[in-house]
PDB file of C-alpha atoms in Angstrom:
ATOM      1  CA  UNK A 167      62.939 243.225 246.973  1.00 49.00           C
ATOM      2  CA  UNK A 168      64.201 239.864 245.684  1.00 53.00           C
ATOM      3  CA  UNK A 169      66.122 241.618 242.892  1.00 53.00           C
ATOM      4  CA  UNK A 170      67.875 243.848 245.440  1.00 41.00           C
ATOM      5  CA  UNK A 171      68.850 240.842 247.553  1.00 42.00           C
ATOM      6  CA  UNK A 172      70.186 239.032 244.489  1.00 40.00           C
ATOM      7  CA  UNK A 173      72.166 242.102 243.404  1.00 39.00           C
ATOM      8  CA  UNK A 174      73.562 242.571 246.905  1.00 38.00           C
ATOM      9  CA  UNK A 175      74.609 238.927 247.204  1.00 39.00           C
ATOM     10  CA  UNK A 176      76.192 239.027 243.741  1.00 41.00           C
ATOM     11  CA  UNK A 177      78.229 242.082 244.738  1.00 39.00           C
ATOM     12  CA  UNK A 178      79.397 240.334 247.914  1.00 37.00           C
ATOM     13  CA  UNK A 179      80.521 237.276 245.954  1.00 38.00           C
ATOM     14  CA  UNK A 180      82.438 239.379 243.428  1.00 37.00           C
ATOM     15  CA  UNK A 181      84.099 241.445 246.163  1.00 37.00           C
ATOM     16  CA  UNK A 182      85.102 238.356 248.131  1.00 39.00           C
ATOM     17  CA  UNK A 183      86.661 236.793 245.046  1.00 40.00           C
ATOM     18  CA  UNK A 184      88.475 240.014 244.161  1.00 40.00           C
ATOM     19  CA  UNK A 185      89.903 240.460 247.666  1.00 43.00           C
ATOM     20  CA  UNK A 186      91.007 236.844 247.953  1.00 41.00           C
ATOM     21  CA  UNK A 187      93.494 236.662 245.105  1.00 53.00           C
ATOM     22  CA  UNK A 188      97.252 237.089 245.260  1.00 75.00           C
ATOM     23  CA  UNK A 189      98.156 237.127 241.604  1.00 67.00           C
ATOM     24  CA  UNK A 190     100.804 239.837 242.086  1.00 77.00           C
ATOM     25  CA  UNK A 191     102.735 238.133 244.910  1.00 86.00           C
ATOM     26  CA  UNK A 192     106.152 236.916 243.695  1.00 89.00           C
ATOM     27  CA  UNK A 193     106.431 234.058 246.211  1.00 91.00           C
ATOM     28  CA  UNK A 194     103.019 232.814 245.147  1.00 91.00           C
ATOM     29  CA  UNK A 195     103.937 233.010 241.443  1.00 90.00           C
ATOM     30  CA  UNK A 196     107.151 231.065 242.097  1.00 90.00           C
ATOM     31  CA  UNK A 197     105.262 228.417 244.105  1.00 91.00           C
ATOM     32  CA  UNK A 198     102.709 227.926 241.332  1.00 91.00           C
ATOM     33  CA  UNK A 199     105.454 227.743 238.687  1.00 91.00           C
ATOM     34  CA  UNK A 200     107.256 225.054 240.718  1.00 92.00           C
ATOM     35  CA  UNK A 201     104.121 222.847 240.636  1.00 91.00           C
ATOM     36  CA  UNK A 202     104.124 222.421 236.883  1.00 88.00           C
ATOM     37  CA  UNK A 203     101.048 220.383 236.021  1.00 88.00           C
ATOM     38  CA  UNK A 204     100.807 218.809 239.494  1.00 90.00           C
ATOM     39  CA  UNK A 205      97.471 219.182 241.262  1.00 92.00           C
ATOM     40  CA  UNK A 206      98.731 220.945 244.388  1.00 96.00           C
ATOM     41  CA  UNK A 207      97.662 223.820 246.592  1.00 96.00           C
ATOM     42  CA  UNK A 208      99.847 226.551 248.068  1.00 96.00           C
ATOM     43  CA  UNK A 209     100.097 226.573 251.847  1.00 97.00           C
ATOM     44  CA  UNK A 210     101.092 230.119 252.852  1.00 96.00           C
ATOM     45  CA  UNK A 211     101.994 230.378 256.548  1.00 97.00           C
ATOM     46  CA  UNK A 212     102.274 233.715 258.376  1.00 97.00           C
ATOM     47  CA  UNK A 213     104.931 233.661 261.085  1.00 97.00           C
ATOM     48  CA  UNK A 214     107.303 235.816 263.147  1.00 96.00           C
ATOM     49  CA  UNK A 215     110.765 235.083 264.488  1.00 95.00           C
ATOM     50  CA  UNK A 216     109.588 235.118 268.104  1.00 95.00           C
ATOM     51  CA  UNK A 217     106.470 232.946 267.756  1.00 96.00           C
ATOM     52  CA  UNK A 218     106.859 229.596 269.566  1.00 97.00           C
ATOM     53  CA  UNK A 219     103.701 228.153 267.957  1.00 97.00           C
ATOM     54  CA  UNK A 220     105.035 229.050 264.488  1.00 97.00           C
ATOM     55  CA  UNK A 221     108.348 227.383 265.266  1.00 96.00           C
ATOM     56  CA  UNK A 222     106.508 224.302 266.541  1.00 97.00           C
ATOM     57  CA  UNK A 223     104.546 223.989 263.291  1.00 97.00           C
ATOM     58  CA  UNK A 224     107.560 224.583 261.013  1.00 95.00           C
ATOM     59  CA  UNK A 225     110.129 222.517 262.921  1.00 96.00           C
ATOM     60  CA  UNK A 226     108.060 219.737 264.446  1.00 97.00           C
ATOM     61  CA  UNK A 227     104.660 219.243 262.793  1.00 98.00           C
ATOM     62  CA  UNK A 228     105.670 219.950 259.170  1.00 97.00           C
ATOM     63  CA  UNK A 229     108.555 217.472 259.568  1.00 97.00           C
ATOM     64  CA  UNK A 230     106.630 214.649 261.203  1.00 97.00           C
ATOM     65  CA  UNK A 231     107.029 211.771 258.740  1.00 97.00           C
ATOM     66  CA  UNK A 232     103.412 211.332 257.575  1.00 97.00           C
ATOM     67  CA  UNK A 233     102.707 215.085 257.526  1.00 98.00           C
ATOM     68  CA  UNK A 234     105.907 215.842 255.609  1.00 97.00           C
ATOM     69  CA  UNK A 235     105.123 213.182 253.007  1.00 97.00           C
ATOM     70  CA  UNK A 236     101.531 214.417 252.536  1.00 97.00           C
ATOM     71  CA  UNK A 237     102.637 218.054 252.377  1.00 97.00           C
ATOM     72  CA  UNK A 238     105.259 217.357 249.711  1.00 96.00           C
ATOM     73  CA  UNK A 239     102.770 215.392 247.585  1.00 96.00           C
ATOM     74  CA  UNK A 240      99.903 217.869 247.808  1.00 96.00           C
ATOM     75  CA  UNK A 241     101.158 221.349 248.731  1.00 97.00           C
ATOM     76  CA  UNK A 242     103.875 223.899 248.093  1.00 96.00           C
ATOM     77  CA  UNK A 243     104.677 225.721 251.337  1.00 96.00           C
ATOM     78  CA  UNK A 244     105.656 229.390 251.400  1.00 96.00           C
ATOM     79  CA  UNK A 245     106.357 231.421 254.517  1.00 96.00           C
ATOM     80  CA  UNK A 246     105.590 235.082 255.140  1.00 96.00           C
ATOM     81  CA  UNK A 247     107.171 236.735 258.172  1.00 96.00           C
ATOM     82  CA  UNK A 248     104.621 239.390 259.098  1.00 95.00           C
ATOM     83  CA  UNK A 249     107.404 241.788 260.184  1.00 95.00           C
ATOM     84  CA  UNK A 250     109.671 241.252 257.170  1.00 94.00           C
ATOM     85  CA  UNK A 251     107.505 240.252 254.196  1.00 91.00           C
ATOM     86  CA  UNK A 252     105.023 242.208 252.139  1.00 88.00           C
ATOM     87  CA  UNK A 253     101.689 240.566 252.880  1.00 90.00           C
ATOM     88  CA  UNK A 254      99.281 240.100 249.971  1.00 91.00           C
ATOM     89  CA  UNK A 255      96.135 242.217 249.874  1.00 87.00           C
ATOM     90  CA  UNK A 256      93.067 240.392 251.125  1.00 87.00           C
ATOM     91  CA  UNK A 257      95.029 237.980 253.317  1.00 91.00           C
ATOM     92  CA  UNK A 258      94.498 239.430 256.765  1.00 90.00           C
ATOM     93  CA  UNK A 259      95.313 237.534 259.917  1.00 91.00           C
ATOM     94  CA  UNK A 260      93.958 237.455 263.445  1.00 89.00           C
ATOM     95  CA  UNK A 261      96.829 235.583 265.057  1.00 93.00           C
ATOM     96  CA  UNK A 262      99.906 233.630 264.159  1.00 95.00           C
ATOM     97  CA  UNK A 263     100.565 231.187 262.828  1.00 97.00           C
ATOM     98  CA  UNK A 264      97.900 231.648 260.194  1.00 97.00           C
ATOM     99  CA  UNK A 265      97.911 229.204 257.285  1.00 97.00           C
ATOM    100  CA  UNK A 266      96.145 229.989 254.028  1.00 96.00           C
ATOM    101  CA  UNK A 267      95.450 227.273 251.468  1.00 96.00           C
ATOM    102  CA  UNK A 268      95.298 228.710 247.962  1.00 95.00           C
ATOM    103  CA  UNK A 269      94.698 227.144 244.547  1.00 94.00           C
ATOM    104  CA  UNK A 270      96.809 227.878 241.454  1.00 92.00           C
ATOM    105  CA  UNK A 271      94.387 230.593 240.346  1.00 91.00           C
ATOM    106  CA  UNK A 272      94.941 232.474 243.604  1.00 92.00           C
ATOM    107  CA  UNK A 273      91.636 231.599 245.259  1.00 92.00           C
ATOM    108  CA  UNK A 274      91.706 231.118 249.022  1.00 93.00           C
ATOM    109  CA  UNK A 275      90.242 227.686 249.808  1.00 93.00           C
ATOM    110  CA  UNK A 276      90.689 227.442 253.582  1.00 95.00           C
ATOM    111  CA  UNK A 277      92.402 229.121 256.539  1.00 96.00           C
ATOM    112  CA  UNK A 278      93.781 227.617 259.750  1.00 96.00           C
ATOM    113  CA  UNK A 279      94.697 229.867 262.674  1.00 96.00           C
ATOM    114  CA  UNK A 280      97.022 228.579 265.379  1.00 96.00           C
ATOM    115  CA  UNK A 281      99.089 225.462 265.758  1.00 96.00           C
ATOM    116  CA  UNK A 282      97.996 221.841 265.885  1.00 96.00           C
ATOM    117  CA  UNK A 283      99.613 218.546 266.712  1.00 97.00           C
ATOM    118  CA  UNK A 284     100.684 216.367 263.784  1.00 97.00           C
ATOM    119  CA  UNK A 285      97.701 214.002 263.491  1.00 97.00           C
ATOM    120  CA  UNK A 286      94.939 216.642 263.788  1.00 97.00           C
ATOM    121  CA  UNK A 287      96.865 218.795 261.299  1.00 97.00           C
ATOM    122  CA  UNK A 288      97.146 215.880 258.888  1.00 97.00           C
ATOM    123  CA  UNK A 289      93.384 215.340 259.182  1.00 96.00           C
ATOM    124  CA  UNK A 290      92.847 219.027 258.330  1.00 96.00           C
ATOM    125  CA  UNK A 291      95.126 218.659 255.290  1.00 97.00           C
ATOM    126  CA  UNK A 292      93.077 215.683 254.059  1.00 96.00           C
ATOM    127  CA  UNK A 293      89.878 217.692 254.510  1.00 95.00           C
ATOM    128  CA  UNK A 294      91.324 220.698 252.670  1.00 95.00           C
ATOM    129  CA  UNK A 295      92.436 218.563 249.717  1.00 92.00           C
ATOM    130  CA  UNK A 296      88.845 217.364 249.501  1.00 86.00           C
ATOM    131  CA  UNK A 297      87.596 220.911 248.883  1.00 66.00           C
ATOM    132  CA  UNK A 298      89.866 221.760 245.965  1.00 52.00           C
TER     133      UNK A 298
END
C-alpha cells in the first residue's frame, strides 16, 4: 500500500510540474530574455478592458513609488487580456485580476487573485521573492 501511495504522489508531482510551465508562450520568452542574468521573476497579470480592479492594480498600485521600484528591481511584468490574448496551458484563473509569479524556467511560484492596496501588495511581493 505504501508503494501505491508513493507512486500516486509521484505522478501528481510530475503532472503538476508539467501543467505549470509556459515554455511556449512568446511573451514569457521575451520577458525572460529581457532579464539577462538578473535574478527576477515574471509577474503575469490576467486582465480585461472593463475590469476596474485590474485598472486599479495597473494604474495605481503598480505605479506607487515603493511598489514600482520593487517591481522593476525584482520582476518583469507581462499582461494577458483574457479576451484578446492566448492564455498559456495550465494557467487557469478564477477571477480577475489574477497574478502569476513564474521563475525563468517556467515554474509557477505563487498566485494572487484580486486587487490589493499598495502596502499589502508590496508585502506579498517581498514574501514571494523569499520563495524563489
